Amino acid sequence: MTQTPATQSASGSAAPLVPPGGTPSPIPDQRGFFGHPRGLSTLFFTELFERFSFYGMRALLILFMTAAVEKGGLGFDKTKAGAIYGLYGAGVYLTAMPGGWLADRFFGQRRAVLYGAILIALGHFSMAFPSVNLFYLGLLLIVLGTGLLKPNISAMVGELYPEGGARRDAGFSIFYMGINLGAFFAPLMVGTLGQRVDWHLGFGLAGFGMVIGIAVYLWGGRNLGEIGRKPRSAGERNGEQGKKASPVPALALAGALVGLLVVLQLLGMVELTTAVGLNSAGGFIILTLAVAFFVYSFIAGGLDATEKRRLGVIGILFICSTIFWAGFEQAGSSLNLFAEESTDRVVFGIDIPASTLQAINALFIICLAPVFAWVWVKLNKRGLEPSSPAKFSLGLVLMGAGFLVMVAASLASEGGAKVSPMWLVLTYLLHTLGELSLSPVGLSTVTKLAPHRMVGQMMGVWFMSMSLGNLIAGRVAGQLGTEPTSTFGAVAAVGIAAGVVLALLVRPIRRMMGGVH
């Protein structure tokens, strides 16, 4: 693929394109990537390699923590490993909010993505050394780096299409394919190297993937014009020039929560010096912040009656989203452990690593996402497309059904028997169908229901549901060693019950949505 070089400034950096007799354009007017701006190719491949590093490490994480020390692992029990896994997953989503805030006010999106990518690479390379302290440092660096990179690279994709509309949607669809391509190849390469050769070499390969992503990002930066170079003021972000939101209320609430946790620690009600205790404290903080936001917005947010009803719908969907992700995110924890301990992974005479099964979800997404998009469009034209709450209900039931499959699999594995990997394949298929029914629908619905002046805040709160779900997923995985059948059964029961209850409430919820489909 040939590229038209951008005009270079004296410093060697790409200068914005200047049309004849015009002013510099912040967005290069190029269509060289499947009919889209060339800048999309830069962001596509940067995200592909970031997801390669992320999902490669994720495929190894809980297996490495629970592996015996003599086999190169950390020798953690499942309860501790699950709690750490949950904290890590929750942190990735929580840091997206401050990551976007820092880019808006200080770095600009362009530099925020670069800084985030560097932190991620350093995190993976830290884990490439056999040291427990460096392992924890690596997790922290990856969490911080992902918080800088993820929200800002997505925002830059949107800025490539100032006209909005269907072309922007198509651009995000292409970008989403990059995510899943990285997620597909990562377990096959990083997972195999880590499990079959050396854990730390696997983590190092994840870091090398991120380095390639950095190189792609820097080399292709000329295709991005002036997108993301400068920070945006709070006024520009909120559509209110010159009016900046005060950070004092948020800081005061955060301080109060920290103080409360200290008091609870002194009273012996929480234990902040253990992974399990930190996991519980993290869940307490996330839940408190979410409830405080909804209560404050409802009472003192200046909302009219319609906006309050819509806020109530978002609250209901927040709970449903938390339940879904608490089940879905078992893929990297309890289901990964089941693949390692209870699954016959000899396929056509080849013993495949447990981590490679993590590629199945991404493969299903790549194959089925276009099908789902086509089905929703066809149903919409005929006036038969389900409402957002109905799609959420379907997603929850499918997630629960996946764990019903795992109940049968765990029963078949009692007594130490190894079961077919097709149990996990069927579970991942059901979970993928649930993800496609719920995940993109949730993001879209929140943007439609939230008051325009609160969309950014509401998206941050929405990510809290995913964060809380990850924390719960880690705690559930910690119970796998004692009663796997009852653990899977409980997740299945909660998911299906939540889906059924939501289905019964679809009509009143639709009335609360005030015309939003």
Short mmCIF file of C-alpha atoms in Angstrom, two decimals:
data_model
loop_
_atom_site.label_atom_id
_atom_site.label_comp_id
_atom_site.label_asym_id
_atom_site.label_seq_id
_atom_site.Cartn_x
_atom_site.Cartn_y
_atom_site.Cartn_z
CA MET A 1 0.00 0.00 0.00
CA THR A 2 1.61 3.21 -1.16
CA GLN A 3 1.26 6.36 0.88
CA THR A 4 1.37 9.99 -0.19
CA PRO A 5 3.95 11.70 2.03
CA ALA A 6 2.68 14.61 4.05
CA THR A 7 4.38 17.95 3.74
CA GLN A 8 7.26 18.02 6.19
CA SER A 9 8.04 20.94 8.44
CA ALA A 10 11.56 22.11 9.12
CA SER A 11 11.67 20.01 12.23
CA GLY A 12 10.84 16.90 10.25
CA SER A 13 7.37 16.46 11.71
CA ALA A 14 4.32 16.24 9.52
CA ALA A 15 2.78 19.59 8.78
CA PRO A 16 -0.94 19.92 8.20
CA LEU A 17 -2.06 19.79 4.61
CA VAL A 18 -2.83 23.18 3.09
CA PRO A 19 -5.38 23.40 0.29
CA PRO A 20 -4.70 26.02 -2.42
CA GLY A 21 -5.47 29.45 -1.04
CA GLY A 22 -6.73 27.94 2.21
CA THR A 23 -5.75 27.43 5.81
CA PRO A 24 -4.15 24.29 7.27
CA SER A 25 -6.60 21.41 7.60
CA PRO A 26 -6.51 19.55 10.90
CA ILE A 27 -7.53 16.31 9.15
CA PRO A 28 -5.67 14.94 6.11
CA ASP A 29 -8.11 14.56 3.21
CA GLN A 30 -6.95 11.11 2.17
CA ARG A 31 -8.84 7.93 1.38
CA GLY A 32 -6.28 5.18 1.18
CA PHE A 33 -7.45 2.60 3.73
CA PHE A 34 -10.52 0.77 2.40
CA GLY A 35 -11.93 4.11 1.28
CA HIS A 36 -11.24 5.71 4.68
CA PRO A 37 -8.66 8.27 5.87
CA ARG A 38 -5.12 6.93 5.98
CA GLY A 39 -5.05 7.94 9.63
CA LEU A 40 -7.42 5.07 10.33
CA SER A 41 -4.75 2.60 9.21
CA THR A 42 -2.31 4.11 11.74
CA LEU A 43 -4.81 3.81 14.60
CA PHE A 44 -6.02 0.39 13.37
CA PHE A 45 -2.57 -1.22 13.54
CA THR A 46 -1.59 0.59 16.74
CA GLU A 47 -4.71 -0.79 18.41
CA LEU A 48 -4.13 -4.23 16.88
CA PHE A 49 -0.70 -4.53 18.47
CA GLU A 50 -1.89 -3.02 21.76
CA ARG A 51 -4.64 -5.64 21.94
CA PHE A 52 -2.09 -8.30 20.92
CA SER A 53 -0.01 -7.38 23.96
CA PHE A 54 -3.04 -7.05 26.25
CA TYR A 55 -4.77 -10.32 25.37
CA GLY A 56 -1.51 -12.20 25.14
CA MET A 57 -0.62 -11.30 28.72
CA ARG A 58 -4.24 -11.88 29.81
CA ALA A 59 -4.17 -15.42 28.43
CA LEU A 60 -1.16 -16.21 30.64
CA LEU A 61 -1.93 -14.16 33.74
CA ILE A 62 -3.95 -16.46 35.98
CA LEU A 63 -2.19 -19.59 34.70
CA PHE A 64 1.18 -18.05 35.62
CA MET A 65 -0.01 -16.97 39.05
CA THR A 66 -1.40 -20.43 39.91
CA ALA A 67 1.45 -22.47 38.38
CA ALA A 68 3.78 -24.12 40.88
CA VAL A 69 7.02 -22.33 41.70
CA GLU A 70 9.06 -25.27 40.45
CA LYS A 71 7.31 -24.86 37.09
CA GLY A 72 8.25 -21.20 36.90
CA GLY A 73 4.97 -19.81 38.25
CA LEU A 74 4.19 -17.82 41.37
CA GLY A 75 2.43 -20.62 43.24
CA PHE A 76 -0.54 -18.47 44.34
CA ASP A 77 -3.74 -20.19 45.42
CA LYS A 78 -6.81 -19.59 43.25
CA THR A 79 -8.43 -17.21 45.71
CA LYS A 80 -5.45 -14.86 45.73
CA ALA A 81 -4.83 -15.21 41.99
CA GLY A 82 -8.49 -14.55 41.21
CA ALA A 83 -8.54 -11.45 43.40
CA ILE A 84 -5.43 -10.04 41.69
CA TYR A 85 -6.87 -10.85 38.27
CA GLY A 86 -10.07 -9.03 39.18
CA LEU A 87 -8.21 -5.98 40.48
CA TYR A 88 -6.17 -5.83 37.29
CA GLY A 89 -9.23 -6.08 35.05
CA ALA A 90 -11.10 -3.47 37.10
CA GLY A 91 -8.15 -1.09 37.03
CA VAL A 92 -7.96 -1.20 33.24
CA TYR A 93 -11.51 0.19 32.98
CA LEU A 94 -11.30 2.61 35.90
CA THR A 95 -8.19 4.37 34.62
CA ALA A 96 -9.96 5.18 31.33
CA MET A 97 -11.71 8.10 33.05
CA PRO A 98 -8.61 9.88 34.42
CA GLY A 99 -6.77 8.94 31.20
CA GLY A 100 -9.27 10.88 29.13
CA TRP A 101 -9.23 13.75 31.62
CA LEU A 102 -5.43 14.07 31.48
CA ALA A 103 -5.48 14.09 27.69
CA ASP A 104 -8.20 16.74 27.58
CA ARG A 105 -6.43 19.09 29.96
CA PHE A 106 -2.69 18.45 29.70
CA PHE A 107 -1.28 16.06 27.08
CA GLY A 108 -3.63 16.04 24.14
CA GLN A 109 -4.81 12.71 22.79
CA ARG A 110 -1.80 12.21 20.51
CA ARG A 111 0.76 12.27 23.30
CA ALA A 112 -1.54 10.45 25.75
CA VAL A 113 -1.69 7.47 23.39
CA LEU A 114 2.10 7.49 22.98
CA TYR A 115 2.76 7.75 26.73
CA GLY A 116 0.24 5.00 27.38
CA ALA A 117 1.84 2.69 24.82
CA ILE A 118 5.28 3.24 26.35
CA LEU A 119 3.97 2.45 29.84
CA ILE A 120 2.31 -0.72 28.54
CA ALA A 121 5.52 -1.90 26.88
CA LEU A 122 7.51 -1.20 30.06
CA GLY A 123 4.92 -3.13 32.04
CA HIS A 124 5.21 -6.22 29.87
CA PHE A 125 9.00 -6.06 29.90
CA SER A 126 8.92 -5.75 33.71
CA MET A 127 7.03 -9.05 33.80
CA ALA A 128 9.65 -10.61 31.54
CA PHE A 129 11.97 -10.87 34.58
CA PRO A 130 11.48 -13.50 37.33
CA SER A 131 10.66 -11.16 40.20
CA VAL A 132 7.42 -10.90 42.17
CA ASN A 133 7.96 -7.17 42.73
CA LEU A 134 8.52 -6.57 39.02
CA PHE A 135 5.40 -8.64 38.31
CA TYR A 136 3.26 -6.29 40.41
CA LEU A 137 5.03 -3.26 38.93
CA GLY A 138 4.31 -4.58 35.45
CA LEU A 139 0.60 -4.95 36.17
CA LEU A 140 0.45 -1.41 37.52
CA LEU A 141 2.24 0.04 34.49
CA ILE A 142 -0.07 -1.81 32.09
CA VAL A 143 -3.16 -0.55 33.94
CA LEU A 144 -1.92 3.06 33.86
CA GLY A 145 -0.83 2.81 30.23
CA THR A 146 -4.09 1.26 29.08
CA GLY A 147 -6.03 4.01 30.86
CA LEU A 148 -4.14 6.59 28.80
CA LEU A 149 -4.27 4.76 25.49
CA LYS A 150 -7.71 3.16 25.18
CA PRO A 151 -10.12 6.12 25.57
CA ASN A 152 -7.94 8.50 23.59
CA ILE A 153 -7.19 6.32 20.58
CA SER A 154 -10.94 5.71 20.21
CA ALA A 155 -11.60 9.44 20.45
CA MET A 156 -9.04 10.05 17.68
CA VAL A 157 -10.84 7.56 15.43
CA GLY A 158 -14.00 9.62 15.89
CA GLU A 159 -12.18 12.86 15.03
CA LEU A 160 -11.19 11.42 11.65
CA TYR A 161 -14.86 11.79 10.69
CA PRO A 162 -16.03 15.31 11.65
CA GLU A 163 -19.03 14.80 9.39
CA GLY A 164 -20.22 11.87 11.55
CA GLY A 165 -22.88 9.63 10.04
CA ALA A 166 -22.64 6.17 8.56
CA ARG A 167 -19.03 6.62 7.41
CA ARG A 168 -17.90 7.13 11.00
CA ASP A 169 -19.80 3.99 12.04
CA ALA A 170 -18.07 2.07 9.26
CA GLY A 171 -14.70 3.43 10.41
CA PHE A 172 -15.31 2.21 13.95
CA SER A 173 -16.35 -1.19 12.58
CA ILE A 174 -13.00 -1.49 10.79
CA PHE A 175 -11.22 -0.33 13.96
CA TYR A 176 -13.12 -2.97 15.96
CA MET A 177 -11.83 -5.65 13.60
CA GLY A 178 -8.29 -4.58 14.46
CA ILE A 179 -9.05 -5.13 18.13
CA ASN A 180 -10.25 -8.65 17.50
CA LEU A 181 -7.47 -9.58 15.11
CA GLY A 182 -4.99 -8.72 17.85
CA ALA A 183 -7.07 -10.61 20.39
CA PHE A 184 -7.15 -13.67 18.11
CA PHE A 185 -3.44 -13.99 17.36
CA ALA A 186 -2.21 -13.09 20.86
CA PRO A 187 -3.18 -16.30 22.70
CA LEU A 188 -1.86 -18.42 19.84
CA MET A 189 1.57 -16.78 19.91
CA VAL A 190 2.10 -15.28 23.36
CA GLY A 191 0.19 -18.04 25.14
CA THR A 192 2.03 -20.85 23.38
CA LEU A 193 5.46 -19.30 23.98
CA GLY A 194 4.67 -18.61 27.63
CA GLN A 195 3.22 -22.02 28.47
CA ARG A 196 5.42 -24.21 26.30
CA VAL A 197 8.79 -22.44 26.57
CA ASP A 198 8.97 -19.86 29.37
CA TRP A 199 6.38 -17.68 31.09
CA HIS A 200 8.61 -14.63 31.03
CA LEU A 201 9.43 -14.99 27.34
CA GLY A 202 5.69 -14.89 26.73
CA PHE A 203 5.35 -11.65 28.66
CA GLY A 204 8.36 -10.31 26.75
CA LEU A 205 6.70 -11.15 23.41
CA ALA A 206 3.64 -9.18 24.54
CA GLY A 207 5.95 -6.23 25.21
CA PHE A 208 7.59 -6.63 21.81
CA GLY A 209 4.14 -6.49 20.22
CA MET A 210 3.50 -3.15 21.92
CA VAL A 211 6.87 -1.86 20.67
CA ILE A 212 5.78 -2.66 17.11
CA GLY A 213 2.57 -0.76 17.84
CA ILE A 214 4.59 2.27 19.01
CA ALA A 215 6.70 2.16 15.84
CA VAL A 216 3.58 2.00 13.68
CA TYR A 217 2.04 4.90 15.59
CA LEU A 218 5.10 7.13 15.28
CA TRP A 219 5.70 6.32 11.61
CA GLY A 220 2.05 6.76 10.67
CA GLY A 221 1.55 9.94 12.69
CA ARG A 222 1.94 11.97 9.50
CA ASN A 223 -1.44 10.61 8.40
CA LEU A 224 -3.23 12.09 11.41
CA GLY A 225 -2.72 15.77 10.62
CA GLU A 226 -3.38 17.89 13.71
CA ILE A 227 -5.81 15.43 15.30
CA GLY A 228 -5.22 15.12 19.02
CA ARG A 229 -2.16 17.36 19.16
CA LYS A 230 -3.58 19.94 21.56
CA PRO A 231 -5.45 19.46 24.84
CA ARG A 232 -9.09 20.41 24.85
CA SER A 233 -10.34 22.73 27.58
CA ALA A 234 -13.13 21.60 29.88
CA GLY A 235 -15.36 24.18 28.23
CA GLU A 236 -14.80 22.72 24.75
CA ARG A 237 -15.50 19.24 26.02
CA ASN A 238 -18.74 20.25 27.65
CA GLY A 239 -19.77 22.62 24.88
CA GLU A 240 -19.53 25.58 27.25
CA GLN A 241 -16.63 27.82 26.38
CA GLY A 242 -14.79 29.24 29.34
CA LYS A 243 -16.66 27.27 31.98
CA LYS A 244 -14.51 24.73 33.76
CA ALA A 245 -15.76 22.01 36.05
CA SER A 246 -14.29 22.12 39.50
CA PRO A 247 -12.44 18.98 40.62
CA VAL A 248 -13.12 19.76 44.29
CA PRO A 249 -16.32 17.67 44.69
CA ALA A 250 -14.72 14.60 43.12
CA LEU A 251 -11.56 14.99 45.22
CA ALA A 252 -13.64 15.46 48.37
CA LEU A 253 -15.62 12.29 47.66
CA ALA A 254 -12.46 10.32 46.92
CA GLY A 255 -10.91 11.56 50.16
CA ALA A 256 -14.01 10.59 52.12
CA LEU A 257 -13.94 7.09 50.64
CA VAL A 258 -10.27 6.63 51.49
CA GLY A 259 -10.96 7.83 55.03
CA LEU A 260 -13.87 5.42 55.37
CA LEU A 261 -11.71 2.52 54.19
CA VAL A 262 -9.07 3.41 56.78
CA VAL A 263 -11.73 3.38 59.49
CA LEU A 264 -13.07 0.03 58.29
CA GLN A 265 -9.52 -1.34 58.30
CA LEU A 266 -8.99 -0.19 61.88
CA LEU A 267 -12.30 -1.80 62.89
CA GLY A 268 -11.24 -5.07 61.26
CA MET A 269 -14.11 -5.00 58.76
CA VAL A 270 -11.82 -5.02 55.70
CA GLU A 271 -8.25 -6.21 55.18
CA LEU A 272 -6.36 -3.89 52.87
CA THR A 273 -3.06 -5.75 53.15
CA THR A 274 -4.24 -8.77 51.13
CA ALA A 275 -5.29 -9.15 47.50
CA VAL A 276 -8.74 -10.37 48.53
CA GLY A 277 -9.17 -7.42 50.87
CA LEU A 278 -8.10 -4.95 48.19
CA ASN A 279 -10.52 -6.59 45.79
CA SER A 280 -13.38 -6.09 48.26
CA ALA A 281 -12.32 -2.51 48.94
CA GLY A 282 -12.18 -1.81 45.20
CA GLY A 283 -15.70 -3.13 44.77
CA PHE A 284 -16.89 -0.98 47.67
CA ILE A 285 -15.34 2.16 46.15
CA ILE A 286 -16.73 1.55 42.65
CA LEU A 287 -20.22 0.77 43.91
CA THR A 288 -20.24 3.78 46.24
CA LEU A 289 -19.09 6.13 43.48
CA ALA A 290 -21.72 4.82 41.08
CA VAL A 291 -24.56 5.08 43.59
CA ALA A 292 -23.41 8.56 44.66
CA PHE A 293 -23.38 9.70 41.05
CA PHE A 294 -26.88 8.45 40.31
CA VAL A 295 -28.34 9.83 43.55
CA TYR A 296 -26.68 13.23 43.12
CA SER A 297 -27.71 13.47 39.46
CA PHE A 298 -31.29 12.55 40.31
CA ILE A 299 -31.62 14.96 43.25
CA ALA A 300 -29.38 17.89 42.35
CA GLY A 301 -28.50 17.38 38.70
CA GLY A 302 -31.07 19.80 37.35
CA LEU A 303 -32.81 17.08 35.33
CA ASP A 304 -36.38 17.30 34.11
CA ALA A 305 -38.89 14.48 34.53
CA THR A 306 -38.02 12.78 31.23
CA GLU A 307 -34.29 12.93 31.94
CA LYS A 308 -34.82 11.44 35.39
CA ARG A 309 -36.77 8.53 33.96
CA ARG A 310 -34.03 7.93 31.42
CA LEU A 311 -31.42 8.11 34.18
CA GLY A 312 -33.37 5.39 35.98
CA VAL A 313 -33.15 3.22 32.86
CA ILE A 314 -29.37 3.71 32.75
CA GLY A 315 -29.24 2.63 36.40
CA ILE A 316 -31.13 -0.58 35.59
CA LEU A 317 -28.87 -1.30 32.62
CA PHE A 318 -25.81 -0.53 34.80
CA ILE A 319 -26.80 -3.40 37.12
CA CYS A 320 -27.42 -5.71 34.16
CA SER A 321 -24.08 -4.77 32.59
CA THR A 322 -22.26 -5.54 35.84
CA ILE A 323 -23.88 -8.98 36.01
CA PHE A 324 -23.03 -9.72 32.38
CA TRP A 325 -19.35 -8.77 32.66
CA ALA A 326 -19.01 -10.63 35.97
CA GLY A 327 -19.84 -13.75 33.96
CA PHE A 328 -18.25 -12.93 30.63
CA GLU A 329 -14.86 -12.02 32.13
CA GLN A 330 -14.58 -15.52 33.58
CA ALA A 331 -13.01 -16.33 30.19
CA GLY A 332 -9.56 -15.28 31.35
CA SER A 333 -9.93 -16.65 34.88
CA SER A 334 -12.19 -19.60 35.81
CA LEU A 335 -12.71 -20.85 32.26
CA ASN A 336 -8.98 -20.56 31.58
CA LEU A 337 -8.28 -22.61 34.71
CA PHE A 338 -10.87 -25.20 33.64
CA ALA A 339 -9.13 -25.44 30.27
CA GLU A 340 -5.81 -26.03 32.01
CA GLU A 341 -6.95 -28.54 34.64
CA SER A 342 -10.02 -30.37 33.33
CA THR A 343 -9.93 -30.26 29.52
CA ASP A 344 -8.49 -32.80 27.12
CA ARG A 345 -6.59 -30.47 24.82
CA VAL A 346 -5.13 -33.08 22.46
CA VAL A 347 -6.50 -32.11 19.04
CA PHE A 348 -5.46 -34.17 15.98
CA GLY A 349 -2.63 -35.59 18.07
CA ILE A 350 -1.35 -32.16 19.14
CA ASP A 351 -1.46 -31.08 22.80
CA ILE A 352 -2.45 -27.41 22.60
CA PRO A 353 -1.85 -25.00 25.51
CA ALA A 354 -4.89 -23.94 27.54
CA SER A 355 -4.21 -20.29 26.72
CA THR A 356 -4.80 -20.84 23.00
CA LEU A 357 -8.50 -21.43 23.68
CA GLN A 358 -8.70 -17.74 24.58
CA ALA A 359 -8.58 -17.00 20.85
CA ILE A 360 -12.01 -18.56 20.25
CA ASN A 361 -14.06 -15.56 21.40
CA ALA A 362 -12.18 -13.18 19.09
CA LEU A 363 -12.60 -15.59 16.15
CA PHE A 364 -16.34 -15.77 16.77
CA ILE A 365 -16.53 -11.97 17.00
CA ILE A 366 -14.74 -11.57 13.65
CA CYS A 367 -17.13 -14.04 12.00
CA LEU A 368 -20.39 -13.03 13.67
CA ALA A 369 -20.21 -9.25 14.17
CA PRO A 370 -21.08 -8.50 10.50
CA VAL A 371 -23.93 -11.02 10.70
CA PHE A 372 -25.41 -9.31 13.77
CA ALA A 373 -25.13 -5.89 12.14
CA TRP A 374 -26.95 -7.21 9.05
CA VAL A 375 -29.68 -8.87 11.13
CA TRP A 376 -30.40 -5.72 13.19
CA VAL A 377 -30.64 -3.61 10.03
CA LYS A 378 -33.00 -6.09 8.36
CA LEU A 379 -35.21 -6.33 11.44
CA ASN A 380 -35.24 -2.54 11.77
CA LYS A 381 -36.48 -2.13 8.19
CA ARG A 382 -39.37 -4.47 8.97
CA GLY A 383 -40.12 -2.78 12.29
CA LEU A 384 -39.13 -5.93 14.20
CA GLU A 385 -35.81 -4.91 15.77
CA PRO A 386 -35.82 -5.62 19.53
CA SER A 387 -35.49 -2.65 21.87
CA SER A 388 -32.26 -2.07 23.79
CA PRO A 389 -33.63 -3.61 27.05
CA ALA A 390 -34.77 -6.68 25.07
CA LYS A 391 -31.27 -7.07 23.59
CA PHE A 392 -29.80 -6.73 27.09
CA SER A 393 -32.15 -9.45 28.30
CA LEU A 394 -31.03 -11.73 25.46
CA GLY A 395 -27.37 -11.07 26.26
CA LEU A 396 -27.82 -11.99 29.92
CA VAL A 397 -29.69 -15.21 29.12
CA LEU A 398 -27.03 -16.24 26.60
CA MET A 399 -24.27 -15.58 29.14
CA GLY A 400 -26.14 -17.69 31.72
CA ALA A 401 -26.72 -20.44 29.15
CA GLY A 402 -22.99 -20.57 28.53
CA PHE A 403 -22.43 -21.35 32.19
CA LEU A 404 -25.14 -24.01 32.11
CA VAL A 405 -22.91 -25.72 29.55
CA MET A 406 -20.04 -25.41 32.01
CA VAL A 407 -22.16 -27.02 34.75
CA ALA A 408 -22.53 -30.07 32.51
CA ALA A 409 -18.81 -29.96 31.69
CA SER A 410 -17.80 -29.79 35.36
CA LEU A 411 -20.10 -32.72 36.19
CA ALA A 412 -18.48 -34.73 33.40
CA SER A 413 -15.02 -33.89 34.77
CA GLU A 414 -15.71 -35.07 38.32
CA GLY A 415 -13.21 -37.58 39.57
CA GLY A 416 -10.40 -36.04 37.54
CA ALA A 417 -11.72 -36.95 34.09
CA LYS A 418 -10.69 -34.76 31.17
CA VAL A 419 -13.55 -33.45 29.02
CA SER A 420 -13.72 -32.38 25.39
CA PRO A 421 -12.70 -28.79 24.55
CA MET A 422 -16.00 -28.51 22.66
CA TRP A 423 -17.67 -27.71 26.00
CA LEU A 424 -15.60 -24.52 26.17
CA VAL A 425 -16.08 -23.80 22.47
CA LEU A 426 -19.88 -23.95 22.92
CA THR A 427 -19.66 -21.76 26.02
CA TYR A 428 -17.57 -19.16 24.18
CA LEU A 429 -20.02 -19.22 21.27
CA LEU A 430 -22.96 -18.47 23.58
CA HIS A 431 -20.97 -15.77 25.37
CA THR A 432 -19.98 -14.17 22.06
CA LEU A 433 -23.63 -14.09 20.96
CA GLY A 434 -24.43 -12.47 24.32
CA GLU A 435 -21.62 -9.94 23.95
CA LEU A 436 -22.81 -8.91 20.49
CA SER A 437 -26.35 -8.52 21.84
CA LEU A 438 -25.35 -6.40 24.82
CA SER A 439 -21.96 -4.69 24.61
CA PRO A 440 -22.27 -2.39 21.57
CA VAL A 441 -25.95 -1.83 22.39
CA GLY A 442 -25.08 -0.65 25.89
CA LEU A 443 -22.59 1.96 24.67
CA SER A 444 -25.02 3.27 22.07
CA THR A 445 -28.01 3.34 24.44
CA VAL A 446 -26.19 5.28 27.14
CA THR A 447 -25.22 8.00 24.66
CA LYS A 448 -28.87 8.25 23.60
CA LEU A 449 -30.40 8.26 27.09
CA ALA A 450 -27.91 10.49 28.89
CA PRO A 451 -28.62 14.25 28.95
CA HIS A 452 -26.38 15.85 26.32
CA ARG A 453 -24.44 17.83 28.92
CA MET A 454 -23.69 14.61 30.87
CA VAL A 455 -22.75 12.15 28.12
CA GLY A 456 -19.03 12.13 28.96
CA GLN A 457 -19.65 11.63 32.67
CA MET A 458 -22.20 8.92 31.98
CA MET A 459 -19.79 6.99 29.78
CA GLY A 460 -17.28 7.08 32.61
CA VAL A 461 -19.89 5.67 34.98
CA TRP A 462 -20.80 3.05 32.39
CA PHE A 463 -17.20 1.83 32.36
CA MET A 464 -17.56 1.42 36.12
CA SER A 465 -20.07 -1.38 35.49
CA MET A 466 -17.41 -3.24 33.49
CA SER A 467 -14.84 -2.54 36.18
CA LEU A 468 -17.12 -3.85 38.92
CA GLY A 469 -17.93 -6.90 36.79
CA ASN A 470 -14.21 -7.67 36.46
CA LEU A 471 -13.75 -7.49 40.22
CA ILE A 472 -16.61 -9.91 40.79
CA ALA A 473 -15.30 -12.22 38.06
CA GLY A 474 -11.97 -12.47 39.85
CA ARG A 475 -13.62 -13.33 43.17
CA VAL A 476 -15.80 -15.98 41.54
CA ALA A 477 -12.73 -17.56 39.91
CA GLY A 478 -11.19 -17.87 43.37
CA GLN A 479 -13.98 -20.27 44.35
CA LEU A 480 -13.43 -22.61 41.41
CA GLY A 481 -11.15 -25.03 43.23
CA THR A 482 -13.69 -25.91 45.91
CA GLU A 483 -17.01 -26.42 44.08
CA PRO A 484 -16.73 -25.79 40.33
CA THR A 485 -20.20 -27.17 39.57
CA SER A 486 -21.93 -24.96 42.13
CA THR A 487 -19.78 -21.96 41.12
CA PHE A 488 -20.74 -22.27 37.45
CA GLY A 489 -24.32 -23.02 38.44
CA ALA A 490 -24.59 -19.88 40.56
CA VAL A 491 -23.30 -17.69 37.72
CA ALA A 492 -25.72 -19.35 35.29
CA ALA A 493 -28.67 -18.87 37.66
CA VAL A 494 -27.93 -15.20 38.28
CA GLY A 495 -27.43 -14.44 34.58
CA ILE A 496 -30.58 -16.22 33.39
CA ALA A 497 -32.71 -14.87 36.26
CA ALA A 498 -31.54 -11.30 35.56
CA GLY A 499 -32.33 -11.75 31.88
CA VAL A 500 -35.82 -13.09 32.58
CA VAL A 501 -36.61 -10.29 35.05
CA LEU A 502 -35.40 -7.69 32.57
CA ALA A 503 -37.53 -9.27 29.83
CA LEU A 504 -40.61 -8.92 32.05
CA LEU A 505 -39.77 -5.24 32.57
CA VAL A 506 -39.15 -4.38 28.91
CA ARG A 507 -42.46 -2.58 28.39
CA PRO A 508 -42.32 -0.29 31.45
CA ILE A 509 -38.64 0.40 30.77
CA ARG A 510 -39.42 1.39 27.19
CA ARG A 511 -41.99 3.87 28.50
CA MET A 512 -39.33 5.31 30.83
CA MET A 513 -36.99 5.75 27.85
CA GLY A 514 -39.27 8.42 26.45
CA GLY A 515 -39.17 7.50 22.78
CA VAL A 516 -35.55 6.28 22.65
CA HIS A 517 -35.46 2.83 21.05
#
